[in-house]
Amino acid sequence: MKILISTDIEGVAGVFAIEQTRAGNPEYERARRWMTAEANAAIEGAFAGGAQAVWVNDSHGGFRNLLPDGLDARARVVLGKPRALGMMAGLEQQPDLVFMIGFHAKSQTRGVLAHTINNFAFTQVWLNGVELGEAGLYGALAREYGAHVALASGDDVFAEETRPLFPDARFETVKTAGGASSGDTLTPAASCARIATAARETVAHALSAG
């Protein structure tokens, strides 16, 4: 079984401020380590569950946030731009399952750092009459390639809006939104433990189901 993990930063535990998402300041450097740790938890969990190959896609901003030396050496890492398929680069490898780690709610919602692709360019994006955030848009793209979203993590608003789109997926809520830049959160260690367990169980279940 092959897994593609798409990773963003706004939905990572402990991330609430825009400064944490932009390169060039100490808060970002801490946040990218947390992002890397959550990605690695998903990687290690996927392999523990029986995955044969894992690709992890850096899907935030300029796509150069993950720290490869903090990732399991068995994984392949997709970094940088320009590239085809954006947040789903790696679908070319024909993965069976897609994990969305550190994702956020769509624009104009109360989710932490909520936006859709780029707040300066988009307020709403619609597909077949349904307003979608990044998870919905890129999840639809994954289905076109024969993969389906099996695991996602982020805040409670992200989970609420995305769960109906992927009813068979497992959602791990690592923080609860109090507003666009506030809320309560698991610690990075706790979020990583939950993500690793969820990844392991998700892959194991998929393999047992055939």
Short mmCIF file of C-alpha atoms in Angstrom, two decimals:
data_model
loop_
_atom_site.label_atom_id
_atom_site.label_comp_id
_atom_site.label_asym_id
_atom_site.label_seq_id
_atom_site.Cartn_x
_atom_site.Cartn_y
_atom_site.Cartn_z
CA MET A 1 0.00 0.00 0.00
CA LYS A 2 1.24 3.47 -0.95
CA ILE A 3 0.42 6.64 1.00
CA LEU A 4 0.61 10.31 0.03
CA ILE A 5 0.75 12.73 2.96
CA SER A 6 -0.06 16.37 2.17
CA THR A 7 1.08 18.71 4.94
CA ASP A 8 0.06 22.29 5.70
CA ILE A 9 0.99 24.45 8.68
CA GLU A 10 -2.12 26.41 9.76
CA GLY A 11 -3.78 23.32 11.21
CA VAL A 12 -0.76 22.16 13.19
CA ALA A 13 -1.12 22.02 16.98
CA GLY A 14 0.20 25.20 18.61
CA VAL A 15 -0.09 27.36 15.48
CA PHE A 16 -2.45 30.34 15.82
CA ALA A 17 -0.68 33.46 14.51
CA ILE A 18 0.15 34.50 10.97
CA GLU A 19 3.76 35.11 12.06
CA GLN A 20 4.07 31.40 12.74
CA THR A 21 3.33 30.64 9.09
CA ARG A 22 5.77 33.04 7.42
CA ALA A 23 9.49 32.53 7.00
CA GLY A 24 11.91 35.01 8.48
CA ASN A 25 11.02 35.06 12.17
CA PRO A 26 11.65 32.83 15.20
CA GLU A 27 7.99 31.89 15.61
CA TYR A 28 7.99 30.38 12.12
CA GLU A 29 11.10 28.35 12.86
CA ARG A 30 9.36 26.76 15.84
CA ALA A 31 6.16 26.16 13.88
CA ARG A 32 7.94 24.47 10.98
CA ARG A 33 9.53 22.07 13.47
CA TRP A 34 6.06 21.23 14.80
CA MET A 35 4.84 20.80 11.21
CA THR A 36 7.75 18.47 10.50
CA ALA A 37 7.05 16.50 13.67
CA GLU A 38 3.38 15.99 12.76
CA ALA A 39 4.35 14.94 9.24
CA ASN A 40 6.85 12.48 10.67
CA ALA A 41 4.26 11.09 13.07
CA ALA A 42 2.01 10.35 10.09
CA ILE A 43 4.90 8.77 8.19
CA GLU A 44 5.95 6.53 11.07
CA GLY A 45 2.37 5.57 11.79
CA ALA A 46 1.74 4.68 8.15
CA PHE A 47 4.76 2.39 8.03
CA ALA A 48 3.82 0.84 11.37
CA GLY A 49 0.39 0.07 9.93
CA GLY A 50 1.88 -1.77 6.98
CA ALA A 51 2.47 0.84 4.27
CA GLN A 52 5.09 -0.13 1.71
CA ALA A 53 5.86 3.38 0.45
CA VAL A 54 5.14 6.91 1.72
CA TRP A 55 5.50 10.27 0.01
CA VAL A 56 5.15 13.47 2.05
CA ASN A 57 4.25 16.66 0.21
CA ASP A 58 5.14 20.08 1.66
CA SER A 59 1.97 22.00 0.81
CA HIS A 60 2.42 25.35 2.57
CA GLY A 61 3.38 28.63 0.93
CA GLY A 62 6.50 28.19 -1.15
CA PHE A 63 6.48 24.45 -0.39
CA ARG A 64 9.84 24.64 1.43
CA ASN A 65 8.90 24.35 5.10
CA LEU A 66 9.44 20.74 6.10
CA LEU A 67 12.85 19.88 7.52
CA PRO A 68 13.88 16.70 5.69
CA ASP A 69 16.44 15.76 8.33
CA GLY A 70 13.58 15.49 10.81
CA LEU A 71 11.68 12.94 8.72
CA ASP A 72 11.76 9.16 8.66
CA ALA A 73 14.40 8.09 6.14
CA ARG A 74 12.00 5.62 4.53
CA ALA A 75 9.80 8.42 3.16
CA ARG A 76 10.23 10.44 -0.02
CA VAL A 77 9.75 14.22 0.29
CA VAL A 78 8.14 16.52 -2.30
CA LEU A 79 9.44 20.10 -1.96
CA GLY A 80 9.49 23.38 -3.89
CA LYS A 81 7.68 25.00 -6.80
CA PRO A 82 6.62 25.33 -9.57
CA ARG A 83 5.18 21.84 -9.77
CA ALA A 84 2.18 20.03 -11.15
CA LEU A 85 -0.75 19.16 -8.88
CA GLY A 86 0.16 21.63 -6.13
CA MET A 87 -0.88 20.31 -2.73
CA MET A 88 -1.41 16.87 -4.26
CA ALA A 89 1.97 16.55 -5.95
CA GLY A 90 2.82 12.90 -5.54
CA LEU A 91 -0.41 11.59 -7.01
CA GLU A 92 1.71 10.61 -9.99
CA GLN A 93 3.02 7.79 -7.78
CA GLN A 94 -0.49 6.29 -7.71
CA PRO A 95 -1.00 6.20 -3.93
CA ASP A 96 -3.86 4.24 -2.46
CA LEU A 97 -4.61 6.64 0.40
CA VAL A 98 -4.16 10.35 1.03
CA PHE A 99 -3.53 11.87 4.46
CA MET A 100 -4.06 15.62 5.03
CA ILE A 101 -2.02 16.75 8.03
CA GLY A 102 -2.15 20.27 9.50
CA PHE A 103 -5.00 21.45 7.27
CA HIS A 104 -7.29 24.41 7.99
CA ALA A 105 -10.86 25.57 7.40
CA LYS A 106 -12.01 27.42 4.30
CA SER A 107 -12.11 31.19 3.88
CA GLN A 108 -14.61 33.32 5.81
CA THR A 109 -15.14 30.82 8.61
CA ARG A 110 -14.19 31.01 12.29
CA GLY A 111 -11.41 28.47 11.89
CA VAL A 112 -7.85 29.19 12.97
CA LEU A 113 -6.06 31.07 10.15
CA ALA A 114 -8.89 30.07 7.81
CA HIS A 115 -8.43 30.78 4.10
CA THR A 116 -8.78 29.14 0.72
CA ILE A 117 -5.52 28.96 -1.21
CA ASN A 118 -4.75 32.69 -0.94
CA ASN A 119 -6.80 35.30 0.92
CA PHE A 120 -5.61 38.02 -1.46
CA ALA A 121 -6.96 36.15 -4.47
CA PHE A 122 -9.99 34.12 -3.33
CA THR A 123 -12.88 34.58 -0.94
CA GLN A 124 -14.82 31.55 -2.17
CA VAL A 125 -14.13 28.64 -4.50
CA TRP A 126 -17.01 26.55 -5.83
CA LEU A 127 -17.01 23.14 -7.50
CA ASN A 128 -20.21 21.65 -8.91
CA GLY A 129 -22.29 24.07 -6.86
CA VAL A 130 -20.51 23.38 -3.56
CA GLU A 131 -18.20 25.84 -1.80
CA LEU A 132 -15.00 24.03 -0.92
CA GLY A 133 -11.82 24.72 0.99
CA GLU A 134 -8.42 23.36 0.11
CA ALA A 135 -9.15 19.91 1.50
CA GLY A 136 -12.31 19.55 -0.57
CA LEU A 137 -10.68 20.79 -3.76
CA TYR A 138 -7.58 18.68 -3.48
CA GLY A 139 -9.50 15.69 -2.17
CA ALA A 140 -11.56 15.80 -5.36
CA LEU A 141 -8.35 15.89 -7.36
CA ALA A 142 -7.08 12.85 -5.48
CA ARG A 143 -10.22 10.93 -6.42
CA GLU A 144 -9.57 11.70 -10.08
CA TYR A 145 -6.28 9.85 -9.64
CA GLY A 146 -7.90 6.89 -7.90
CA ALA A 147 -6.84 7.77 -4.35
CA HIS A 148 -9.11 8.72 -1.48
CA VAL A 149 -8.71 10.81 1.64
CA ALA A 150 -8.42 8.46 4.61
CA LEU A 151 -7.02 10.65 7.41
CA ALA A 152 -7.00 14.38 8.15
CA SER A 153 -5.91 16.58 11.05
CA GLY A 154 -6.52 20.21 11.97
CA ASP A 155 -8.87 22.26 14.12
CA ASP A 156 -12.49 21.55 14.98
CA VAL A 157 -13.90 23.89 12.31
CA PHE A 158 -11.87 22.14 9.63
CA ALA A 159 -13.16 18.77 10.80
CA GLU A 160 -16.79 19.93 10.88
CA GLU A 161 -16.75 21.33 7.35
CA THR A 162 -14.69 18.56 5.78
CA ARG A 163 -16.10 15.40 7.37
CA PRO A 164 -19.27 15.40 5.18
CA LEU A 165 -17.06 15.43 2.07
CA PHE A 166 -15.08 12.38 3.17
CA PRO A 167 -17.43 10.42 5.44
CA ASP A 168 -15.16 7.36 5.53
CA ALA A 169 -12.08 9.33 6.59
CA ARG A 170 -10.73 9.58 10.12
CA PHE A 171 -10.35 13.09 11.56
CA GLU A 172 -8.02 14.05 14.38
CA THR A 173 -8.83 17.40 16.01
CA VAL A 174 -5.58 18.75 17.46
CA LYS A 175 -6.93 22.17 18.47
CA THR A 176 -10.21 24.02 18.98
CA ALA A 177 -10.74 27.41 17.39
CA GLY A 178 -11.65 30.36 19.58
CA GLY A 179 -11.31 32.72 16.65
CA ALA A 180 -9.10 33.37 13.66
CA SER A 181 -5.99 33.60 15.85
CA SER A 182 -6.94 31.95 19.13
CA GLY A 183 -8.10 28.73 20.73
CA ASP A 184 -6.87 25.82 22.80
CA THR A 185 -4.50 23.17 21.55
CA LEU A 186 -2.87 19.86 22.25
CA THR A 187 0.85 20.03 22.87
CA PRO A 188 3.03 19.06 19.90
CA ALA A 189 3.93 15.80 21.63
CA ALA A 190 0.28 14.92 22.23
CA SER A 191 -0.78 15.81 18.69
CA CYS A 192 2.03 13.72 17.22
CA ALA A 193 1.04 10.74 19.35
CA ARG A 194 -2.55 10.97 18.16
CA ILE A 195 -1.58 11.38 14.52
CA ALA A 196 0.82 8.43 14.66
CA THR A 197 -1.84 6.19 16.18
CA ALA A 198 -4.45 7.34 13.69
CA ALA A 199 -2.11 6.76 10.74
CA ARG A 200 -1.18 3.28 11.93
CA GLU A 201 -4.77 2.26 12.52
CA THR A 202 -5.98 3.79 9.24
CA VAL A 203 -3.46 1.89 7.13
CA ALA A 204 -3.95 -1.35 9.04
CA HIS A 205 -7.71 -1.10 8.61
CA ALA A 206 -7.41 -0.42 4.89
CA LEU A 207 -5.14 -3.43 4.44
CA SER A 208 -7.42 -5.71 6.43
CA ALA A 209 -10.42 -4.55 4.41
CA GLY A 210 -8.64 -5.50 1.22
#
